[in-house]
Amino acid sequence: MELVQMQKNLQDYTKSLFLEGILDSQFLQLQQLQDESNPDFVSQVVSLFFQDSDRILNDLSLSLDQQVVDFKKVDPHVHQLKGSSSSIGAQRVKNACVVFRSFCEQQNVEGCHRCLQQVKQEYYLVKNRLETLFKLEQQIVASGGMIPAMELGF
Amino acid sequence: MINSGSCSSLMEVDYDDDHSHEELHVLAVDDNLIDRKLVEKLLKISSCKVTTAENAIRALEYLDALTNNDLKVNLIITDYCMPGMTGFELLKKVKESSYLKEVPVVIMSSENIPTRVNKCLASGAQMFMQKPLKLSDVEKLINVIS
């Protein structure tokens, strides 16, 4: 495939993630922090996010599976995940966490279980999409091309 | 060569004495790993020297270590919501210290609650910044502090 086509595919793909609300403008902020001196900054931060989130989701599953749910343990985990997803622009994960926190506040176990499922769903979705995005970038770089800057015309 | 009595050379910490760029030294405090990485990057891009701490206690320990060497940071930027000592409590501790009270403290929070903002400003916070931080916010901040 021609380099120009690959670059266009990447731009279209990235744009679709914004249009679907999977990513928000904070992701663009992240990209602004990347340059030639550290070309892997975004993927590094996102990898950290994946590692951290995997751990948090695991802890949440364990906490919610207890006979007596300790909401004092559950809420801080959700708060953490809300914070980091917000920081990298994972909008739908963040929004799912906001809902989750309100159920924590109400000490609603059923509601929390549903929320956890929702958060997991959104998380796996953004994880999958970002992994694809990074693959597309890698293909471009491997072909000797540059990653095009994101057009903000939408 | 005569040595002075107190052999303190082993304890000397080598701090960069080059002030030609007037590089600000910022202490960034946040319990969230991703946020720490981000704020560090934002500050470095704004030409600051950055030290990060994952909680307020570690932050205070670091500030004490600097104090023992007659040094201080130029700015403290801290998350509000942290387990253990909060950013607000850290702010108060800094402002209570006769040595550190002039150091500007900025509070960051994802929740823009007016009572929270006012409480921080009333206790001496330089600024309250909404998370997630943007590059323009940090650049503006550094301009104000410089």
Tab-separated table of C-alpha atoms in Angstrom:
chain	number	residue	atom	x	y	z
A	1	MET	CA	0.000	0.000	0.000
A	2	GLU	CA	1.222	3.474	-0.807
A	3	LEU	CA	2.423	5.649	2.002
A	4	VAL	CA	-0.053	8.393	1.198
A	5	GLN	CA	-2.907	5.903	1.381
A	6	MET	CA	-1.665	4.595	4.737
A	7	GLN	CA	-1.494	8.116	6.074
A	8	LYS	CA	-5.000	8.849	4.864
A	9	ASN	CA	-6.271	5.617	6.433
A	10	LEU	CA	-4.716	6.623	9.730
A	11	GLN	CA	-6.301	10.064	9.636
A	12	ASP	CA	-9.710	8.627	8.763
A	13	TYR	CA	-9.404	6.026	11.484
A	14	THR	CA	-8.392	8.564	14.096
A	15	LYS	CA	-11.196	10.885	13.022
A	16	SER	CA	-13.724	8.071	13.418
A	17	LEU	CA	-12.622	7.537	17.016
A	18	PHE	CA	-13.410	11.180	17.749
A	19	LEU	CA	-16.708	11.093	15.902
A	20	GLU	CA	-17.771	7.998	17.842
A	21	GLY	CA	-16.872	9.754	21.079
A	22	ILE	CA	-14.370	7.059	21.985
A	23	LEU	CA	-11.649	9.697	22.207
A	24	ASP	CA	-11.984	13.362	23.065
A	25	SER	CA	-9.774	16.425	22.633
A	26	GLN	CA	-7.582	15.429	25.566
A	27	PHE	CA	-6.075	12.779	23.281
A	28	LEU	CA	-5.030	15.582	20.947
A	29	GLN	CA	-3.390	17.307	23.917
A	30	LEU	CA	-1.393	14.133	24.452
A	31	GLN	CA	-0.284	14.108	20.832
A	32	GLN	CA	0.886	17.699	21.182
A	33	LEU	CA	3.353	16.528	23.819
A	34	GLN	CA	5.016	14.132	21.403
A	35	ASP	CA	7.866	15.221	19.176
A	36	GLU	CA	11.055	13.971	17.524
A	37	SER	CA	12.869	13.890	20.845
A	38	ASN	CA	10.306	11.449	22.219
A	39	PRO	CA	8.302	9.984	19.338
A	40	ASP	CA	6.769	7.264	21.518
A	41	PHE	CA	5.329	9.439	24.240
A	42	VAL	CA	1.672	8.808	23.431
A	43	SER	CA	2.036	5.047	23.143
A	44	GLN	CA	4.093	4.993	26.360
A	45	VAL	CA	1.445	6.844	28.313
A	46	VAL	CA	-1.329	4.767	26.789
A	47	SER	CA	0.549	1.560	27.683
A	48	LEU	CA	0.790	2.778	31.253
A	49	PHE	CA	-2.926	3.468	31.140
A	50	PHE	CA	-3.634	-0.089	29.936
A	51	GLN	CA	-1.458	-1.648	32.640
A	52	ASP	CA	-2.925	0.506	35.367
A	53	SER	CA	-6.505	-0.019	34.189
A	54	ASP	CA	-6.131	-3.789	33.915
A	55	ARG	CA	-5.048	-3.803	37.527
A	56	ILE	CA	-7.872	-1.521	38.658
A	57	LEU	CA	-10.547	-3.511	36.821
A	58	ASN	CA	-9.236	-6.670	38.422
A	59	ASP	CA	-9.358	-5.097	41.876
A	60	LEU	CA	-12.866	-3.821	41.202
A	61	SER	CA	-14.086	-7.274	40.179
A	62	LEU	CA	-12.658	-8.737	43.378
A	63	SER	CA	-14.117	-5.979	45.564
A	64	LEU	CA	-17.580	-6.311	44.066
A	65	ASP	CA	-17.521	-10.081	44.424
A	66	GLN	CA	-17.173	-9.892	48.192
A	67	GLN	CA	-20.086	-11.017	50.388
A	68	VAL	CA	-20.220	-7.544	51.849
A	69	VAL	CA	-19.102	-4.910	49.388
A	70	ASP	CA	-16.836	-2.283	50.897
A	71	PHE	CA	-17.713	0.846	48.949
A	72	LYS	CA	-14.884	2.684	50.646
A	73	LYS	CA	-12.595	0.417	48.642
A	74	VAL	CA	-14.590	0.458	45.419
A	75	ASP	CA	-15.000	4.211	44.986
A	76	PRO	CA	-11.287	5.171	45.069
A	77	HIS	CA	-10.584	2.603	42.328
A	78	VAL	CA	-13.302	4.081	40.138
A	79	HIS	CA	-12.038	7.572	40.911
A	80	GLN	CA	-8.545	6.525	39.775
A	81	LEU	CA	-9.837	5.029	36.563
A	82	LYS	CA	-11.998	8.070	35.902
A	83	GLY	CA	-8.949	10.277	36.360
A	84	SER	CA	-6.599	8.378	34.119
A	85	SER	CA	-9.153	7.754	31.374
A	86	SER	CA	-9.961	11.457	31.410
A	87	SER	CA	-6.281	12.341	31.205
A	88	ILE	CA	-5.691	10.327	28.073
A	89	GLY	CA	-8.959	11.292	26.402
A	90	ALA	CA	-10.791	7.965	26.755
A	91	GLN	CA	-14.119	9.772	26.959
A	92	ARG	CA	-16.524	6.849	27.085
A	93	VAL	CA	-14.555	5.081	29.792
A	94	LYS	CA	-14.543	8.297	31.803
A	95	ASN	CA	-18.296	8.776	31.384
A	96	ALA	CA	-18.954	5.181	32.419
A	97	CYS	CA	-16.879	5.818	35.544
A	98	VAL	CA	-18.943	8.888	36.396
A	99	VAL	CA	-22.106	6.770	36.361
A	100	PHE	CA	-20.340	4.056	38.341
A	101	ARG	CA	-19.419	6.531	41.073
A	102	SER	CA	-23.002	7.635	41.521
A	103	PHE	CA	-24.028	4.009	42.121
A	104	CYS	CA	-21.175	3.686	44.618
A	105	GLU	CA	-22.485	6.719	46.414
A	106	GLN	CA	-25.907	5.095	46.605
A	107	GLN	CA	-24.242	1.883	47.792
A	108	ASN	CA	-26.166	0.078	45.086
A	109	VAL	CA	-24.416	-3.275	44.534
A	110	GLU	CA	-26.540	-4.340	41.564
A	111	GLY	CA	-26.020	-1.014	39.894
A	112	CYS	CA	-22.275	-1.205	40.520
A	113	HIS	CA	-22.057	-4.638	38.936
A	114	ARG	CA	-23.804	-3.307	35.833
A	115	CYS	CA	-21.519	-0.294	35.782
A	116	LEU	CA	-18.437	-2.435	36.033
A	117	GLN	CA	-19.592	-4.359	32.963
A	118	GLN	CA	-20.189	-1.118	31.139
A	119	VAL	CA	-16.784	0.283	32.096
A	120	LYS	CA	-15.091	-2.943	31.003
A	121	GLN	CA	-16.902	-2.827	27.686
A	122	GLU	CA	-15.849	0.750	26.994
A	123	TYR	CA	-12.333	0.039	28.173
A	124	TYR	CA	-11.857	-2.985	25.894
A	125	LEU	CA	-13.263	-0.962	23.043
A	126	VAL	CA	-10.843	1.953	23.448
A	127	LYS	CA	-7.993	-0.462	24.067
A	128	ASN	CA	-8.741	-2.291	20.852
A	129	ARG	CA	-9.086	0.924	18.849
A	130	LEU	CA	-5.894	2.466	20.201
A	131	GLU	CA	-3.926	-0.716	19.580
A	132	THR	CA	-5.104	-0.578	15.985
A	133	LEU	CA	-4.200	3.097	15.755
A	134	PHE	CA	-0.669	2.423	16.990
A	135	LYS	CA	-0.296	-0.456	14.515
A	136	LEU	CA	-1.273	1.871	11.676
A	137	GLU	CA	1.300	4.389	12.893
A	138	GLN	CA	3.979	1.722	13.109
A	139	GLN	CA	3.294	0.636	9.533
A	140	ILE	CA	3.734	4.192	8.341
A	141	VAL	CA	6.980	4.658	10.254
A	142	ALA	CA	8.262	1.284	9.026
A	143	SER	CA	7.646	2.441	5.472
A	144	GLY	CA	9.774	5.493	6.121
A	145	GLY	CA	6.851	7.881	6.437
A	146	MET	CA	5.815	10.510	8.965
A	147	ILE	CA	2.702	10.398	11.099
A	148	PRO	CA	0.431	13.143	9.764
A	149	ALA	CA	-0.714	15.763	12.256
A	150	MET	CA	-4.336	15.450	13.177
A	151	GLU	CA	-6.572	17.786	11.189
A	152	LEU	CA	-8.947	19.539	13.503
A	153	GLY	CA	-11.531	20.416	10.920
A	154	PHE	CA	-14.456	18.595	12.477
B	1	MET	CA	45.688	20.132	53.398
B	2	ILE	CA	43.766	20.566	56.601
B	3	ASN	CA	40.228	19.205	56.741
B	4	SER	CA	37.696	20.993	58.853
B	5	GLY	CA	36.336	18.940	61.734
B	6	SER	CA	33.004	17.793	60.460
B	7	CYS	CA	33.566	15.478	57.421
B	8	SER	CA	30.329	16.538	55.712
B	9	SER	CA	31.598	16.087	52.151
B	10	LEU	CA	30.009	12.604	51.967
B	11	MET	CA	26.599	14.192	52.392
B	12	GLU	CA	27.017	16.770	49.685
B	13	VAL	CA	24.339	16.668	47.084
B	14	ASP	CA	25.328	17.898	43.674
B	15	TYR	CA	22.726	20.419	42.632
B	16	ASP	CA	22.958	22.075	39.279
B	17	ASP	CA	24.089	25.610	39.981
B	18	ASP	CA	23.525	26.899	36.488
B	19	HIS	CA	20.859	29.566	36.733
B	20	SER	CA	21.566	31.016	33.307
B	21	HIS	CA	18.213	29.747	31.991
B	22	GLU	CA	16.338	30.567	35.196
B	23	GLU	CA	14.925	27.075	35.071
B	24	LEU	CA	12.106	26.685	37.541
B	25	HIS	CA	12.193	23.653	39.786
B	26	VAL	CA	8.702	22.279	40.224
B	27	LEU	CA	7.502	19.606	42.623
B	28	ALA	CA	4.486	17.790	41.175
B	29	VAL	CA	2.394	15.669	43.530
B	30	ASP	CA	-0.236	13.207	42.316
B	31	ASP	CA	-1.193	9.698	43.369
B	32	ASN	CA	-2.251	8.780	39.822
B	33	LEU	CA	0.642	7.360	37.806
B	34	ILE	CA	-0.661	8.497	34.428
B	35	ASP	CA	-1.332	12.012	35.700
B	36	ARG	CA	2.142	12.177	37.207
B	37	LYS	CA	3.692	11.239	33.903
B	38	LEU	CA	1.612	13.819	32.088
B	39	VAL	CA	2.203	16.722	34.433
B	40	GLU	CA	5.911	15.941	34.369
B	41	LYS	CA	5.909	16.100	30.575
B	42	LEU	CA	3.863	19.288	30.477
B	43	LEU	CA	6.283	20.958	32.872
B	44	LYS	CA	9.396	19.727	31.078
B	45	ILE	CA	8.054	21.050	27.782
B	46	SER	CA	7.609	24.367	29.573
B	47	SER	CA	11.336	24.192	30.422
B	48	CYS	CA	11.023	23.292	34.073
B	49	LYS	CA	13.068	20.930	36.139
B	50	VAL	CA	10.582	18.471	37.627
B	51	THR	CA	10.490	16.278	40.682
B	52	THR	CA	7.412	14.116	41.179
B	53	ALA	CA	5.967	12.656	44.352
B	54	GLU	CA	3.202	10.084	44.609
B	55	ASN	CA	1.741	11.420	47.828
B	56	ALA	CA	1.856	14.408	50.149
B	57	ILE	CA	4.050	12.722	52.765
B	58	ARG	CA	6.747	11.958	50.201
B	59	ALA	CA	6.395	15.521	48.940
B	60	LEU	CA	6.992	16.905	52.423
B	61	GLU	CA	9.952	14.585	52.934
B	62	TYR	CA	11.470	15.863	49.713
B	63	LEU	CA	10.860	19.479	50.655
B	64	ASP	CA	12.519	18.815	54.036
B	65	ALA	CA	15.536	17.262	52.328
B	66	LEU	CA	15.896	20.368	50.175
B	67	THR	CA	15.439	22.612	53.202
B	68	ASN	CA	18.337	20.848	54.904
B	69	ASN	CA	20.469	21.947	51.990
B	70	ASP	CA	19.095	25.502	52.075
B	71	LEU	CA	17.181	24.821	48.906
B	72	LYS	CA	13.570	25.048	47.908
B	73	VAL	CA	11.455	24.465	44.845
B	74	ASN	CA	9.995	27.369	42.884
B	75	LEU	CA	6.528	25.867	42.598
B	76	ILE	CA	4.461	23.031	44.005
B	77	ILE	CA	1.639	21.647	41.910
B	78	THR	CA	-0.525	19.108	43.643
B	79	ASP	CA	-3.639	17.056	43.064
B	80	TYR	CA	-6.438	17.806	45.505
B	81	CYS	CA	-7.862	14.287	45.978
B	82	MET	CA	-5.167	12.016	47.299
B	83	PRO	CA	-5.415	9.155	49.801
B	84	GLY	CA	-3.889	9.955	53.184
B	85	MET	CA	-2.961	13.623	53.268
B	86	THR	CA	-4.910	15.604	50.685
B	87	GLY	CA	-3.515	18.337	48.448
B	88	PHE	CA	-5.397	20.849	50.555
B	89	GLU	CA	-3.676	19.594	53.715
B	90	LEU	CA	-0.334	19.746	51.923
B	91	LEU	CA	-1.091	23.333	50.928
B	92	LYS	CA	-1.758	24.242	54.544
B	93	LYS	CA	1.423	22.563	55.752
B	94	VAL	CA	3.461	24.497	53.201
B	95	LYS	CA	1.844	27.802	54.111
B	96	GLU	CA	2.393	27.117	57.823
B	97	SER	CA	6.127	26.700	57.269
B	98	SER	CA	8.072	29.914	57.688
B	99	TYR	CA	10.689	28.619	55.231
B	100	LEU	CA	8.266	27.381	52.570
B	101	LYS	CA	5.288	29.703	52.805
B	102	GLU	CA	6.452	31.894	49.922
B	103	VAL	CA	6.526	28.924	47.531
B	104	PRO	CA	3.474	29.136	45.268
B	105	VAL	CA	1.192	26.117	45.482
B	106	VAL	CA	-1.191	25.226	42.678
B	107	ILE	CA	-4.028	22.787	43.268
B	108	MET	CA	-5.308	20.542	40.468
B	109	SER	CA	-8.636	18.795	40.508
B	110	SER	CA	-10.986	17.101	38.079
B	111	GLU	CA	-13.899	18.506	40.065
B	112	ASN	CA	-14.471	22.210	39.697
B	113	ILE	CA	-16.487	22.670	42.899
B	114	PRO	CA	-16.737	26.368	43.880
B	115	THR	CA	-16.473	25.714	47.638
B	116	ARG	CA	-13.380	23.597	47.009
B	117	VAL	CA	-11.808	26.248	44.804
B	118	ASN	CA	-12.558	29.028	47.302
B	119	LYS	CA	-11.264	26.995	50.211
B	120	CYS	CA	-7.949	26.450	48.428
B	121	LEU	CA	-7.560	30.038	47.336
B	122	ALA	CA	-8.480	31.264	50.821
B	123	SER	CA	-5.754	29.036	52.279
B	124	GLY	CA	-3.135	30.582	50.041
B	125	ALA	CA	-3.200	28.544	46.842
B	126	GLN	CA	-1.786	30.487	43.919
B	127	MET	CA	-4.224	28.964	41.498
B	128	PHE	CA	-6.728	26.188	41.077
B	129	MET	CA	-6.405	24.252	37.843
B	130	GLN	CA	-8.950	21.933	36.313
B	131	LYS	CA	-7.865	18.489	35.222
B	132	PRO	CA	-7.114	17.175	32.731
B	133	LEU	CA	-4.365	19.719	32.276
B	134	LYS	CA	-3.714	21.236	28.896
B	135	LEU	CA	-0.372	22.443	27.601
B	136	SER	CA	-1.678	26.011	27.294
B	137	ASP	CA	-2.744	25.984	30.983
B	138	VAL	CA	0.701	24.913	32.130
B	139	GLU	CA	2.527	27.349	29.851
B	140	LYS	CA	0.348	30.170	31.191
B	141	LEU	CA	1.074	29.092	34.754
B	142	ILE	CA	4.832	29.003	34.215
B	143	ASN	CA	4.720	32.466	32.663
B	144	VAL	CA	2.928	33.783	35.742
B	145	ILE	CA	5.363	32.139	38.160
B	146	SER	CA	8.555	33.108	36.281
